[in-house]
C-alpha positions as MATLAB code, in Angstrom:
seq = 'XXXXXXXXXXXXXXXXXXXXXXXXXXXXXXXXXXXXXXXXXXXXXXXXXXXXXXXXXXXXXXXXXXXXXXXXXXXXXXXXXXXXXXXXXXXXXXXXXXXXXXXXXXXXXXXXXXXXXXXXXXXXXXXXXXXXXXXXXXXXXXXXXXXXXXXXXXXXXXXXXXXXXXXXXXXXXXXXXXXXXXXXXXXXXXXXXXXXXXXXXXXXXXXXXXXXXXXXXXXXXXXXXXXXXXXXXXXXXXXXXXXXXXXXXXXXXXXXXXXXXXXXXXXXXXXXXXXXXXXXXXXXXXXXXXXXXXXXXXXXXXXXXXXXXXXXXXXXXXXXXXXXXXXXXXXXXXXXXXXXXXXXXXXXXXXXXXXXXXXXXXXXXXXXXXXXXXXXXXXXXXXXXXXXXXXXXXXXXXXXXXXXXXXXXXXXXXXXXXXXXXXXXXXXXXXXXXXXXXXXXXXXXXXXXXXXXXXXXXXXXXXXXXXXXXXXXXXXXXXXXXXXXXXXXXXXXXXXXXXXXXXXXXXXXXXXXXXXXXXXXXXXXXXXXXXXXXXXXXXXXXXXXXXXXXXXXXXXXXXXXXXXXXXXXXXXXXXXXXXXXXXXXXXXXXXXXXXXXXXXXXXXXXXXXXXXXXXXXXXXXXXXXXXXXXXXXXXXXXXXXXXXXXXXXXXXXXXXXXXXXXXXXXXXXXXXXXXXXXXXXXXXXXXXXXXXXXXXXXXXXXXXXXXXXXXXXXXXXXXXXXXXXXXXXXXXXXXXXXXXXXXXXXXXXXXXXXXXXXXX';
ca = [
      17.962    8.672   12.430;
      16.974   10.804    9.535;
      13.265   11.493    9.651;
      11.117   11.826    6.595;
       8.114   13.789    7.746;
       8.539   16.345    5.019;
       9.039   13.582    2.463;
       5.536   12.284    3.093;
       3.772   15.583    2.474;
       2.495   15.622   -1.097;
       2.964   18.979   -2.831;
      -0.117   20.629   -4.228;
       1.103   20.571   -7.838;
       0.095   18.971  -11.071;
       1.883   15.657  -10.852;
       1.967   15.317  -14.620;
       3.139   18.815  -15.576;
       6.720   18.513  -16.895;
       7.262   22.186  -16.281;
       7.064   22.219  -12.777;
       5.175  -14.016   18.106;
       4.503  -17.338   19.662;
       1.359  -19.188   18.577;
      -1.441  -19.510   21.158;
      -2.902  -22.858   22.163;
      -5.455  -24.393   19.835;
      -9.143  -24.572   20.569;
     -11.789  -25.891   18.220;
     -14.586  -23.853   19.769;
     -15.165  -20.251   20.568;
     -14.902  -19.384   24.251;
     -16.461  -16.220   25.566;
     -15.394  -14.432   28.711;
     -17.401  -12.265   31.135;
     -18.125   -8.794   29.904;
     -17.504   -5.324   31.316;
     -20.776   -3.546   30.607;
     -20.613    0.205   30.238;
     -22.002    2.218   33.090;
     -24.667    4.802   32.424;
     -22.822    7.467   34.448;
     -19.836    7.104   32.113;
     -21.663    8.412   29.051;
     -19.457   11.492   28.739;
     -16.206    9.522   28.884;
     -14.486    8.004   25.910;
     -13.665    4.336   26.026;
     -10.011    5.157   26.551;
     -10.826    7.258   29.614;
     -12.856    4.412   31.087;
      -9.981    2.050   30.477;
      -7.513    4.354   32.202;
      -9.827    5.236   35.086;
     -10.488    1.630   36.063;
      -6.858    0.654   35.360;
      -8.013   -2.744   34.175;
      -5.563   -5.182   32.670;
      -6.471   -6.373   29.208;
      -5.419   -9.869   30.225;
      -8.059  -10.036   32.916;
     -10.856  -12.438   31.932;
      -9.202  -12.897   28.572;
      -7.821  -16.137   27.200;
      -5.277  -16.553   24.428;
      -6.257  -16.735   20.743;
      -9.216  -18.938   20.021;
      -9.281  -20.722   16.700;
     -12.016  -22.273   14.635;
     -10.905  -24.898   12.144;
     -12.139  -24.887    8.575;
     -13.955  -28.148    9.205;
     -15.651  -26.799   12.335;
     -18.060  -24.053   11.416;
     -20.029  -22.099   13.940;
     -23.197  -23.578   12.514;
     -21.971  -27.048   13.479;
     -21.180  -25.814   16.972;
     -24.664  -24.371   17.365;
     -26.264  -27.338   15.662;
     -27.978  -25.358   12.935;
     -27.193  -22.720   10.347;
     -28.663  -19.238   10.122;
     -31.761  -18.533    8.146;
     -32.319  -15.383    6.124;
     -34.372  -13.938    8.955;
     -31.612  -14.663   11.481;
     -28.784  -13.012    9.595;
     -29.531   -9.533    8.320;
     -27.726   -8.538    5.161;
     -25.136   -5.812    5.676;
     -25.200   -6.086    9.482;
     -22.534   -7.943   11.429;
     -24.253  -10.701   13.480;
     -22.997   -9.719   16.942;
     -24.226  -11.911   19.791;
     -26.927  -10.358   21.931;
     -24.810  -10.314   25.100;
     -22.280   -8.022   23.423;
     -24.788   -5.480   22.129;
     -24.914   -2.152   23.933;
     -28.647   -1.816   23.335;
     -31.349   -4.494   23.136;
     -32.327   -5.531   19.604;
     -35.306   -3.549   18.382;
     -34.789   -0.617   20.758;
     -34.665    2.947   19.483;
     -30.942    3.032   20.116;
     -30.357   -0.225   18.263;
     -28.707    0.890   15.084;
     -25.848   -0.312   12.968;
     -22.730    1.725   12.640;
     -22.773    4.162    9.785;
     -21.399    2.664    6.595;
     -17.789    3.701    6.270;
     -17.166    5.599    3.073;
     -13.978    4.130    1.651;
     -14.353    6.430   -1.345;
     -14.083    9.439    0.942;
     -11.083    7.795    2.535;
      -9.218    7.934   -0.742;
     -10.327   11.207   -2.304;
     -13.310   13.154   -3.571;
     -16.126   11.093   -5.072;
     -16.113   10.267   -8.740;
     -18.598   12.401  -10.616;
     -19.458   12.049  -14.274;
     -19.132   15.611  -15.583;
     -21.361   16.728  -18.407;
     -20.907   19.926  -20.325;
     -23.715   22.129  -21.543;
     -23.775   25.560  -23.098;
     -26.349   26.910  -20.720;
     -27.777   25.973  -17.387;
     -27.135   22.606  -15.860;
     -25.668   21.784  -12.536;
     -22.528   23.443  -11.374;
     -19.537   21.155  -11.572;
     -18.476   19.708   -8.260;
     -15.120   21.050   -7.205;
     -12.526   18.345   -6.739;
     -11.161   18.090   -3.259;
      -8.122   16.268   -4.548;
      -6.399   13.597   -2.523;
      -7.605   14.609    0.928;
      -6.176   18.091    0.500;
      -8.511   19.414    3.185;
      -6.866   17.298    5.876;
      -4.384   19.013    8.155;
      -2.065   17.341   10.645;
      -0.429   20.325   12.270;
       3.244   19.887   13.051;
       5.456   18.013   15.480;
       8.620   20.042   15.912;
      10.855   21.296   18.681;
      10.034   24.841   19.727;
      13.525   25.775   18.585;
      15.419   23.153   16.670;
      18.976   22.046   17.321;
      21.444   22.880   14.550;
      22.359   19.805   12.530;
      26.037   20.553   13.160;
      25.401   19.718   16.826;
      22.847   16.913   16.383;
      25.215   13.952   16.673;
      28.363   15.573   18.059;
      29.730   15.707   21.561;
      29.150   18.962   23.417;
      32.711   20.282   23.043;
      33.354   18.833   19.563;
      30.619   20.196   17.286;
      30.889   20.351   13.527;
      31.246   23.736   11.873;
      27.954   25.401   10.980;
      28.035   26.927    7.500;
      25.603   29.667    8.605;
      27.602   30.758   11.620;
      25.946   33.430   13.754;
      23.121   33.741   11.222;
      21.922   30.199   11.895;
      18.311   30.162   13.105;
      18.774   26.924   15.061;
      20.103   26.481   18.585;
      23.846   25.897   19.012;
      23.894   25.654   22.822;
      23.275   21.961   23.495;
      22.376   22.324   27.187;
      19.963   25.170   26.472;
      18.304   23.082   23.742;
      17.857   20.102   26.061;
      16.536   22.257   28.888;
      14.337   24.824   27.133;
      13.436   23.690   23.647;
      13.256   19.910   23.550;
      10.284   18.087   25.053;
      11.011   15.659   27.858;
      12.073   12.110   27.174;
       9.450    9.444   26.599;
       9.018    6.831   29.294;
       7.526    4.188   27.004;
       9.598    1.123   26.013;
      11.188    1.344   29.441;
      12.641    4.723   28.543;
      15.183    3.017   26.248;
      15.475    4.115   22.634;
      14.281    1.148   20.525;
      16.602    2.130   17.669;
      19.696    2.354   19.884;
      18.750   -0.917   21.521;
      18.760   -2.717   18.155;
      21.534   -0.955   16.261;
      23.843    0.241   18.961;
      23.458    3.878   17.920;
      20.665    6.353   17.236;
      20.906    8.614   14.200;
      18.574   11.164   15.815;
      21.353   11.957   18.296;
      20.457   14.685   20.778;
      17.046   15.160   19.140;
      15.945   11.643   20.113;
      12.949   11.538   22.447;
      14.781    8.755   24.341;
      18.154   10.521   24.408;
      18.547    9.928   28.113;
      19.132    6.236   27.399;
      22.175    6.871   25.199;
      23.898    9.941   26.649;
      26.345   10.559   29.454;
      27.995   13.468   31.196;
      31.741   12.852   31.370;
      34.475   14.773   33.117;
      37.214   16.099   30.863;
      40.893   16.587   31.689;
      40.323   20.246   32.554;
      37.674   19.277   35.136;
      34.794   20.300   32.887;
      31.751   18.111   32.303;
      30.883   17.253   28.716;
      27.675   15.764   27.343;
      28.441   12.854   25.001;
      26.400   10.313   23.076;
      26.956    6.666   23.902;
      27.233    3.913   21.326;
      26.781    0.236   22.100;
      29.090   -2.504   20.847;
      26.191   -4.842   20.106;
      25.400   -4.068   16.471;
      28.054   -1.692   15.214;
      28.688   -4.015   12.276;
      25.302   -2.875   10.922;
      26.189    0.774   11.263;
      25.517    2.627    8.056;
      27.131    5.891    7.046;
      24.899    8.870    6.476;
      27.362   10.727    4.255;
      25.461    9.918    1.058;
      21.999   10.148    2.558;
      21.813    6.476    3.611;
      20.543    6.072    7.132;
      19.173    2.583    7.683;
      21.193   -0.566    7.097;
      17.969   -2.622    6.985;
      16.361   -0.486    4.278;
      16.865   -1.202    0.576;
      16.224    0.787   -2.597;
      17.725    3.931   -1.085;
      19.160    6.555   -3.407;
      21.580    9.278   -2.409;
      20.830   12.967   -2.131;
      23.224   13.603   -5.017;
      21.294   11.241   -7.294;
      18.048   13.031   -6.476;
      19.748   16.317   -7.342;
      20.960   14.878  -10.655;
      17.415   13.786  -11.465;
      16.085   17.240  -10.680;
      18.703   18.840  -12.939;
      18.016   16.266  -15.704;
      21.563   14.967  -15.551;
      20.465   11.347  -15.284;
      20.343    9.825  -18.764;
      17.811    7.253  -19.963;
      19.090    6.233  -23.408;
      16.977    3.095  -23.764;
      13.748    4.876  -22.844;
      14.529    7.791  -25.165;
      15.285    5.519  -28.135;
      12.248    3.308  -27.608;
       9.913    6.273  -27.099;
      11.059    7.750  -30.416;
      10.472    4.422  -32.111;
       6.979    4.105  -30.581;
       6.064    7.537  -31.960;
       7.501    6.761  -35.394;
       5.987    3.290  -35.697;
       2.626    4.679  -34.580;
       2.609    7.160  -37.449;
       3.670    4.403  -39.850;
       0.821    2.231  -38.656;
      -1.682    5.040  -39.229;
      -0.441    5.339  -42.797;
      -0.692    1.583  -43.228;
      -4.238    1.572  -41.874;
      -5.306    4.189  -44.428;
      -3.545    2.315  -47.229;
      -5.124   -0.949  -46.159;
      -8.543    0.711  -46.209;
      -8.004    1.855  -49.803;
      -6.742   -1.619  -50.743;
      -9.886   -3.202  -49.363;
     -12.076   -0.908  -51.480;
     -10.115   -1.882  -54.576;
     -10.186   -5.583  -53.820;
     -12.926   -6.164  -56.453;
     -11.263   -3.929  -59.068;
      -8.862   -4.580  -61.872;
      -5.755   -3.721  -59.872;
      -6.312   -6.184  -57.026;
      -2.985   -8.000  -57.539;
      -1.149   -4.697  -57.871;
      -2.633   -3.381  -54.636;
      -1.696   -6.614  -52.885;
       1.875   -6.214  -54.022;
       1.962   -2.643  -52.825;
       0.595   -3.763  -49.483;
       3.400   -6.270  -48.987;
       5.944   -3.622  -49.905;
       4.352   -1.199  -47.454;
       4.542   -3.701  -44.607;
       8.280   -4.046  -45.218;
       8.702   -0.300  -44.693;
       8.041   -0.482  -40.932;
      11.008    0.701  -38.894;
      12.554   -2.040  -36.787;
      12.544   -1.439  -33.022;
      15.925   -0.266  -31.671;
      16.212   -3.378  -29.485;
      14.163   -6.300  -28.265;
      13.170   -6.938  -24.637;
      15.674   -8.732  -22.431;
      14.907  -12.108  -20.936;
      13.025  -11.598  -17.685;
      13.675  -13.008  -14.262;
      11.241  -15.807  -13.454;
       8.576  -15.044  -10.860;
       5.815  -17.098   -9.294;
       2.302  -16.566   -7.956;
       0.408  -19.434   -6.353;
      -2.098  -20.382   -3.652;
       0.654  -20.085   -1.023;
       1.506  -16.492   -1.997;
      -1.262  -14.140   -0.764;
      -0.563  -10.620   -1.989;
      -0.697   -7.398    0.020;
      -2.138   -4.707   -2.235;
      -0.459   -1.353   -2.872;
      -2.302    0.837   -0.369;
      -2.396    4.613   -0.518;
      -1.061    6.126    2.734;
      -1.522    2.943    4.777;
       0.782    0.805    2.621;
       3.875    2.354    4.165;
       7.068    0.459    5.005;
       6.244   -0.208    8.710;
       2.804   -1.608    7.849;
       4.183   -3.804    5.056;
       6.862   -5.032    7.434;
       4.180   -5.893    9.983;
       2.190   -7.830    7.361;
       5.276   -9.715    6.150;
       5.842  -10.858    9.716;
       2.255  -12.132    9.750;
       2.562  -14.074    6.505;
       2.174  -11.698    3.537;
       4.207  -13.205    0.688;
       4.087  -10.440   -1.938;
       4.135   -6.698   -1.198;
       3.991   -3.529   -3.276;
       4.966    0.046   -2.635;
       2.349    2.735   -2.455;
       1.552    4.065   -5.915;
       4.356    6.448   -6.924;
       3.804    9.113   -9.573;
       6.280    8.987  -12.450;
       6.970   12.693  -12.914;
       7.966   13.393   -9.290;
      10.222   10.342   -9.436;
      11.906   11.733  -12.540;
      12.333   15.053  -10.730;
      14.017   13.410   -7.732;
      11.207   14.335   -5.333;
      11.892   13.020   -1.820;
       8.258   12.144   -1.009;
       7.965    9.885   -4.043;
      11.331    8.177   -3.676;
      10.506    7.483   -0.030;
       7.688    5.237   -1.292;
      10.106    2.958   -3.172;
      12.110    2.049   -0.083;
      11.600   -1.441    1.313;
      12.673   -3.339    4.406;
      15.140   -6.194    4.085;
      12.400   -8.635    5.170;
      10.705   -7.832    1.850;
      13.780   -9.021   -0.052;
      13.408  -12.605    1.192;
      11.890  -15.228   -1.159;
       8.135  -15.874   -1.019;
       6.790  -19.310   -0.171;
       7.016  -21.815   -2.993;
       5.365  -25.234   -2.971;
       5.781  -26.790   -6.433;
       2.618  -28.465   -7.623;
       1.998  -30.885  -10.481;
       3.157  -28.286  -13.006;
       6.709  -27.178  -12.234;
       7.621  -23.597  -13.117;
      10.407  -23.907  -15.680;
      13.702  -22.248  -14.712;
      12.201  -20.616  -11.612;
      14.766  -20.160   -8.836;
      12.959  -19.352   -5.616;
      16.195  -18.378   -3.873;
      16.611  -15.448   -6.294;
      13.003  -14.284   -5.965;
      11.871  -11.608   -3.505;
       8.640  -10.196   -2.154;
       8.726   -6.461   -2.921;
       7.602   -4.732   -6.089;
       7.220   -1.046   -6.951;
       4.012    0.389   -8.395;
       4.037    3.489  -10.589;
       1.453    5.564  -12.445;
       1.861    7.682  -15.571;
      -0.294    9.171  -18.308;
       2.202    9.132  -21.180;
       4.551    6.470  -22.576;
       7.716    8.570  -22.213;
       7.022    9.126  -18.519;
       6.486    5.431  -17.817;
       9.513    4.331  -19.846;
      11.937    6.816  -18.288;
      10.720    5.947  -14.788;
      11.071    2.232  -15.477;
      14.634    2.572  -16.731;
      15.610    4.729  -13.748;
      14.043    2.322  -11.250;
      15.854   -0.668  -12.718;
      19.154    1.241  -12.571;
      18.822    2.628   -9.046;
      16.762    0.020   -7.192;
      18.300   -3.457   -7.186;
      15.646   -4.983   -4.914;
      12.572   -5.036   -7.146;
      10.590   -8.167   -7.888;
       8.459   -6.439  -10.515;
       7.477   -2.966  -11.618;
       3.696   -2.775  -11.533;
       1.815   -0.240  -13.626;
      -1.337    1.169  -12.028;
      -4.426    1.374  -14.221;
      -6.955    0.947  -11.447;
      -6.659    4.048   -9.273;
     -10.040    5.864   -9.313;
      -8.842    9.006   -7.499;
      -9.959   12.075   -9.428;
      -6.613   13.813   -8.971;
      -5.025   10.965  -10.929;
      -7.698   10.131  -13.494;
      -8.282   13.715  -14.605;
      -4.625   13.868  -15.572;
      -5.152   10.810  -17.765;
      -3.473    8.244  -15.492;
      -4.783    5.438  -13.300;
      -8.159    4.056  -14.351;
      -8.466    6.749  -17.037;
      -6.272    4.481  -19.189;
      -8.964    1.787  -19.131;
     -10.594    3.625  -22.040;
      -7.308    3.934  -23.951;
      -6.314    0.357  -24.670;
      -3.875    1.213  -27.446;
      -2.000    3.740  -25.305;
      -1.917    1.379  -22.336;
      -0.564   -1.459  -24.453;
       2.083    0.848  -25.902;
       3.144    1.913  -22.391;
       3.466   -1.672  -21.154;
       5.272   -2.785  -24.302;
       7.799    0.010  -23.839;
       8.236   -0.675  -20.112;
       8.892   -4.329  -20.886;
      11.535   -3.347  -23.442;
      13.546   -1.066  -21.130;
      13.189   -2.904  -17.794;
      16.089   -5.278  -18.285;
      15.513   -8.504  -16.361;
      12.791   -6.992  -14.123;
       9.309   -8.259  -15.121;
       6.433   -5.848  -15.745;
       2.929   -6.330  -14.329;
      -0.262   -4.294  -14.453;
      -3.243   -3.698  -12.153;
      -6.592   -2.887  -13.777;
     -10.298   -2.602  -13.000;
     -13.286   -4.087  -14.799;
     -13.809   -0.883  -16.732;
     -14.758    2.741  -16.338;
     -18.543    2.577  -15.995;
     -20.903    0.211  -14.244;
     -22.444   -2.534  -16.379;
     -19.958   -1.830  -19.177;
     -16.943   -4.001  -18.372;
     -14.040   -3.842  -20.796;
     -11.369   -5.720  -18.868;
     -11.833   -9.004  -20.748;
     -11.174   -7.284  -24.059;
      -8.201   -5.463  -22.535;
      -6.734   -8.659  -21.079;
      -7.049  -10.325  -24.484;
      -5.141   -7.463  -26.072;
      -2.415   -7.447  -23.443;
      -1.623  -11.161  -23.642;
      -2.081  -11.731  -27.378;
      -1.105   -8.311  -28.694;
      -3.089   -5.639  -30.506;
      -3.033   -5.041  -34.234;
      -0.559   -2.173  -34.093;
       1.866   -4.058  -31.862;
       1.838   -7.168  -34.025;
       2.163   -5.278  -37.297;
       4.931   -2.896  -36.259;
       7.099   -5.146  -34.083;
       5.519   -8.580  -33.764;
       5.511   -8.337  -29.961;
       2.784   -8.176  -27.345;
       2.869   -6.175  -24.117;
       4.934   -8.884  -22.430;
       3.362   -8.429  -18.994;
       4.234  -11.174  -16.530;
       1.142  -10.722  -14.336;
      -2.239   -9.008  -14.453;
      -4.228   -8.076  -11.347;
      -7.946   -7.388  -11.804;
      -9.978   -5.503   -9.202;
     -13.563   -6.714   -9.581;
     -15.103   -3.239   -9.616;
     -15.407   -0.441  -12.158;
     -13.899    2.984  -11.743;
     -17.397    4.367  -11.213;
     -18.006    1.880   -8.384;
     -14.712    2.773   -6.748;
     -14.953    0.828   -3.458;
     -18.734    0.415   -3.197;
     -20.834   -2.708   -3.765;
     -19.390   -6.188   -3.879;
     -16.538   -7.130   -6.176;
     -17.668   -9.144   -9.209;
     -15.754  -12.401   -8.896;
     -17.771  -14.035  -11.673;
     -16.321  -11.532  -14.125;
     -12.860  -12.102  -12.648;
     -13.377  -15.822  -13.322;
     -14.219  -15.099  -16.977;
     -10.965  -13.195  -17.411;
      -9.055  -15.913  -15.582;
     -10.380  -18.443  -18.087;
      -9.007  -16.331  -20.936;
      -5.568  -16.218  -19.305;
      -5.708  -19.956  -18.747;
      -6.394  -20.575  -22.436;
      -3.454  -18.362  -23.379;
      -1.124  -20.204  -21.018;
      -2.249  -23.566  -22.341;
      -1.752  -22.500  -25.940;
       1.731  -21.162  -25.321;
       3.593  -20.566  -28.545;
       1.472  -23.056  -30.474;
      -1.200  -20.529  -31.393;
      -3.533  -21.848  -34.008;
      -4.068  -18.335  -35.333;
      -0.723  -17.605  -36.990;
      -1.708  -13.985  -37.574;
      -1.643  -13.495  -33.798;
       1.574  -15.426  -33.222;
       3.927  -13.203  -31.264;
       7.676  -12.928  -30.914;
       8.898  -15.341  -28.212;
      11.306  -12.783  -26.739;
       8.417  -10.470  -25.931;
       6.720  -13.059  -23.748;
       7.062  -13.220  -19.956;
       9.142  -15.938  -18.347;
       8.085  -19.391  -19.542;
       5.452  -17.761  -21.741;
       3.080  -17.761  -18.744;
       0.993  -14.816  -17.571;
      -0.125  -14.933  -13.930;
      -3.580  -13.666  -13.038;
      -4.436  -12.270   -9.595;
      -7.919  -11.360   -8.382;
      -8.654   -8.458   -6.048;
     -11.703   -7.379   -4.061;
     -13.482   -8.165   -0.771;
     -11.110  -10.775    0.654;
     -11.624  -10.717    4.410;
     -10.847  -14.255    5.577;
      -9.161  -17.502    4.604;
     -12.605  -18.708    3.526;
     -12.873  -15.879    0.996;
      -9.300  -16.510   -0.158;
      -9.782  -20.223   -0.774;
     -13.187  -19.709   -2.399;
     -11.721  -17.245   -4.900;
      -8.873  -19.625   -5.734;
     -11.220  -22.549   -6.293;
     -14.134  -20.811   -7.994;
     -12.486  -18.039   -9.979;
      -9.389  -20.127  -10.798;
      -7.017  -17.221  -10.181;
      -3.368  -17.875   -9.385;
      -3.503  -15.812   -6.192;
      -5.604  -13.184   -4.425;
      -4.619   -9.621   -3.573;
      -5.802   -8.409   -0.149;
      -6.373   -4.697    0.494;
      -8.878   -3.400    3.069;
      -9.065   -6.840    4.662;
      -5.400   -6.533    5.613;
      -5.882   -3.038    7.018;
      -8.715   -4.217    9.243;
      -6.972   -7.412   10.385;
      -3.356   -7.792    9.258;
      -3.284  -11.359   10.562;
      -5.500  -12.414    7.651;
      -2.293  -13.733    6.066;
      -1.709  -15.874    9.148;
      -5.271  -17.180    8.874;
      -4.648  -18.092    5.242;
      -1.538  -20.051    6.203;
      -3.237  -21.762    9.143;
      -6.472  -22.414    7.257;
      -8.633  -21.279   10.187;
     -10.016  -18.222   11.945;
      -7.800  -16.676   14.590;
      -9.692  -14.962   17.378;
      -6.921  -12.578   18.353;
      -7.115  -11.343   21.923;
      -7.053   -7.621   22.653;
      -3.554   -7.941   24.122;
      -2.300   -9.624   20.952;
      -3.786   -6.874   18.820;
      -2.265   -4.208   21.067;
       1.092   -5.955   20.643;
       0.725   -5.438   16.879;
       0.194   -1.731   17.509;
       3.377   -1.684   19.577;
       5.255   -3.497   16.815;
       4.058   -0.960   14.263;
       5.279    1.872   16.500;
       8.721    0.272   16.798;
       8.916   -0.144   13.027;
       7.715    3.428   12.541;
      10.399    4.873   14.797;
      13.041    2.851   12.946;
      11.748    4.166    9.626;
      10.957    7.816   10.369;
      13.216    8.480   13.340;
      12.875    8.866   17.101;
      13.088   12.659   17.170;
      10.036   14.901   17.557;
       9.214   14.847   13.839;
       9.729   11.096   13.578;
       7.474   10.447   16.571;
       4.819   12.713   15.038;
       5.042   10.938   11.690;
       4.805    7.540   13.352;
       1.766    8.716   15.324;
       0.065   10.030   12.202;
       0.447    6.803   10.211;
      -0.510    4.707   13.218;
      -3.748    6.695   13.424;
      -4.288    6.194    9.691;
      -4.082    2.452   10.237;
      -6.301    2.526   13.346;
      -8.946    4.325   11.269;
      -9.377    0.955    9.526;
      -8.378   -1.455   12.301;
     -11.203   -0.362   14.622;
     -13.674   -1.897   12.154;
     -12.613   -5.404   13.142;
     -15.319   -7.237   15.067;
     -13.806  -10.212   16.957;
     -15.005  -13.519   15.560;
     -15.533  -14.692   19.133;
     -18.503  -12.376   19.579;
     -20.140  -13.120   16.218;
     -23.234  -15.272   15.997;
     -22.431  -16.596   12.531;
     -19.435  -17.018   10.277;
     -17.940  -16.089    7.905;
     -17.611  -12.354    8.587;
     -18.128  -10.005    5.674;
     -16.055   -6.970    4.754;
     -19.254   -5.093    3.864;
     -21.044   -5.846    7.167;
     -21.339   -3.061    9.750;
     -21.932   -3.936   13.394;
     -24.554   -2.568   15.769;
     -23.141   -0.760   18.807;
     -21.146   -3.431   20.638;
     -18.873   -3.935   23.628;
     -15.890   -6.234   23.831;
     -15.077   -9.058   26.188;
     -12.965   -6.628   28.199;
     -12.353   -2.895   28.222;
      -9.263   -3.057   26.033;
     -11.160   -4.917   23.324;
     -13.896   -2.288   23.550;
     -11.296    0.442   23.245;
      -9.736   -1.113   20.144;
     -13.195   -1.229   18.551;
     -13.950    2.442   19.167;
     -14.496    4.608   16.098;
     -13.877    7.786   18.083;
     -10.594    9.168   16.753;
      -9.837   10.578   20.208;
      -9.585    6.997   21.398;
      -7.136    6.234   18.603;
      -4.973    9.083   19.859;
      -5.213    7.628   23.367;
      -3.946    4.305   21.989;
      -1.050    6.058   20.287;
      -0.135    7.755   23.563;
       0.346    4.353   25.197;
       3.550    4.027   23.148;
       4.404    7.527   21.926;
       3.468    9.614   24.924;
       1.246   12.707   24.814;
       0.825   14.230   21.380;
       2.595   17.459   20.503;
       0.515   20.553   21.264;
       0.435   21.417   17.537;
      -0.388   17.888   16.346;
      -3.759   17.429   14.680;
      -5.466   14.435   13.139;
      -8.558   14.427   10.962;
      -9.721   10.936   10.028;
     -10.372   10.232    6.355;
     -13.694    8.633    7.192;
     -16.278   11.273    8.033;
     -18.948    8.946    9.439;
     -19.608    9.362   13.159;
     -19.523    6.648   15.732;
     -22.770    4.938   16.611;
     -21.803    5.362   20.286;
     -21.124    9.056   19.891;
     -24.594    9.421   18.421;
     -26.093    7.364   21.197;
     -24.280    9.139   24.002;
     -24.481   12.667   22.634;
];
């Protein structure tokens, strides 16, 4: 297995500088089990240490998943609903028997509010310039550049020429005696490689599925697929064993392909061609030149039109009108028109997993798809590194074959014309760029190299300072003309792949501009209509109900999302029969069926939130972000239409599944295990925030609520709810063994645990 640890490490460069399981039984009520109260003498132990010391099974005193139907609220069970005094705003209503400290005591405090802004990057600061004095500008910390993860490597690595070869039949090393890696296989296994892992029964999960392991001798489970055989000359040779079970899925690694279940892979040679600028993009080049030329022509027309308006009352009014008509005819025709797009669909049955920085990796998306996510997106990929063939960025575009299956489709009263669900798929790529030529070239390259793309989504919502200060992400929310030009160009060069866009309400609080932007994107701005008669042609628009300045704080504004949804609805109802003929657009520039889908995003944490947003805001679907990180089974809840009180053992099984997927993706060697551990810990830094619905006094839970110090219904549930990152590492060691001596993990969230404060 080829690992990609180095591919995930973002270089500290200017990214825009061109020079550089079975369902449990149903229960309509919540059932609570006996608790395991914490002992006072254990105050210096972490929850994980308590769990290990007592050696308690998580299944003890724990039933299977408990479910609460939509029509059976907790208020009905209790016989009355909560009053304002009973439910405190911003505090999770944990039942008294699960609180570590009595209500009202000095130690009764809610957990510190998790700073999701800090989890993404440095805080957004409005910079003001002054000639003298003033506050010193805050230095940008970038995208968590201060975080260090150490390394997970063999003390001395095995030469790649020996990695997958039998002991007496190695490949030739091009470095010969000057090679810095170990050539003696037995010495490597004895002195330099860490011992085999005993988790998963000591059997390599990759070899068990595929019949072979690409990590070869470097695999941390190599003992399960190696033998020592006697040769004809009475010597003993170490050989790797392959199974006959899945050899038909074996994939050659000659061109850099390493996983038969992974799609959108590109070869090492193609990446080299991109770096050397040998990969041509004729459509993007031609359309970019036309955009520049038509823009200058429009500026001239605007000045001429201004002079014509001043002369409208003069003697030469008819002459100026004639000149104006002649001037309009001088616009250069676009080099080509957009191709007809593949039909896509968004509906109530297609909840969307948001593109998530760091956490939205392939194993996590695969986990969510298994739990019911219908639409997925890659992590945001930067256009310039993609154009330069950078491994870290191209690793983001890879998808699992489960993401190439069609999403759910339940035709309603209005049938989607010419939509073929069997040809649809779940996965889309998201990119960011600050200039039209970057976006257009990247779009053309993606459509050429990646056959498994549902859409190409353009990010205009990212609030990270590293991105916005370069003019990309949410910085484009103040540049409507440039954004429209980018999307129009992407739509022209993308072939049959539809284009979508993700935006925020605006840049500053209380000054939303999204409604005006949405109007421009669906109907077309003045320049677009005058120069080419086409609009942006986007097939879908996703609106995050916060401004860039808000980032991830405060509640999302779903009333404003509803206003924008109403505008989209009017456009879809009007179709091509626009009463305003001046704004009539070219049919070929429109998305499939002339319909634009509208997706809302922000604070979706349960099926109740999901259904409320569909019904009240009238959006086509809802995009789920942090809610999925905290409880990935939210998609299962949406399908079932009820809360799922997942047991601690069921949640731990999800952790195990993630680990299996991670090893398949990043490899089972030392580096692959370290990478899997790191991204597992990144996910656990969100997952610990889940408070089981079975211990809540009232429903529904809120994404913004923070719980007081609480204990679970058993020790494993308490462990999974710990916000001590040392406990997260303990959880990772259940499946990945002890961490490498050089491995480090610094959580994005800097807030301390309420229990650490209480105990320390």
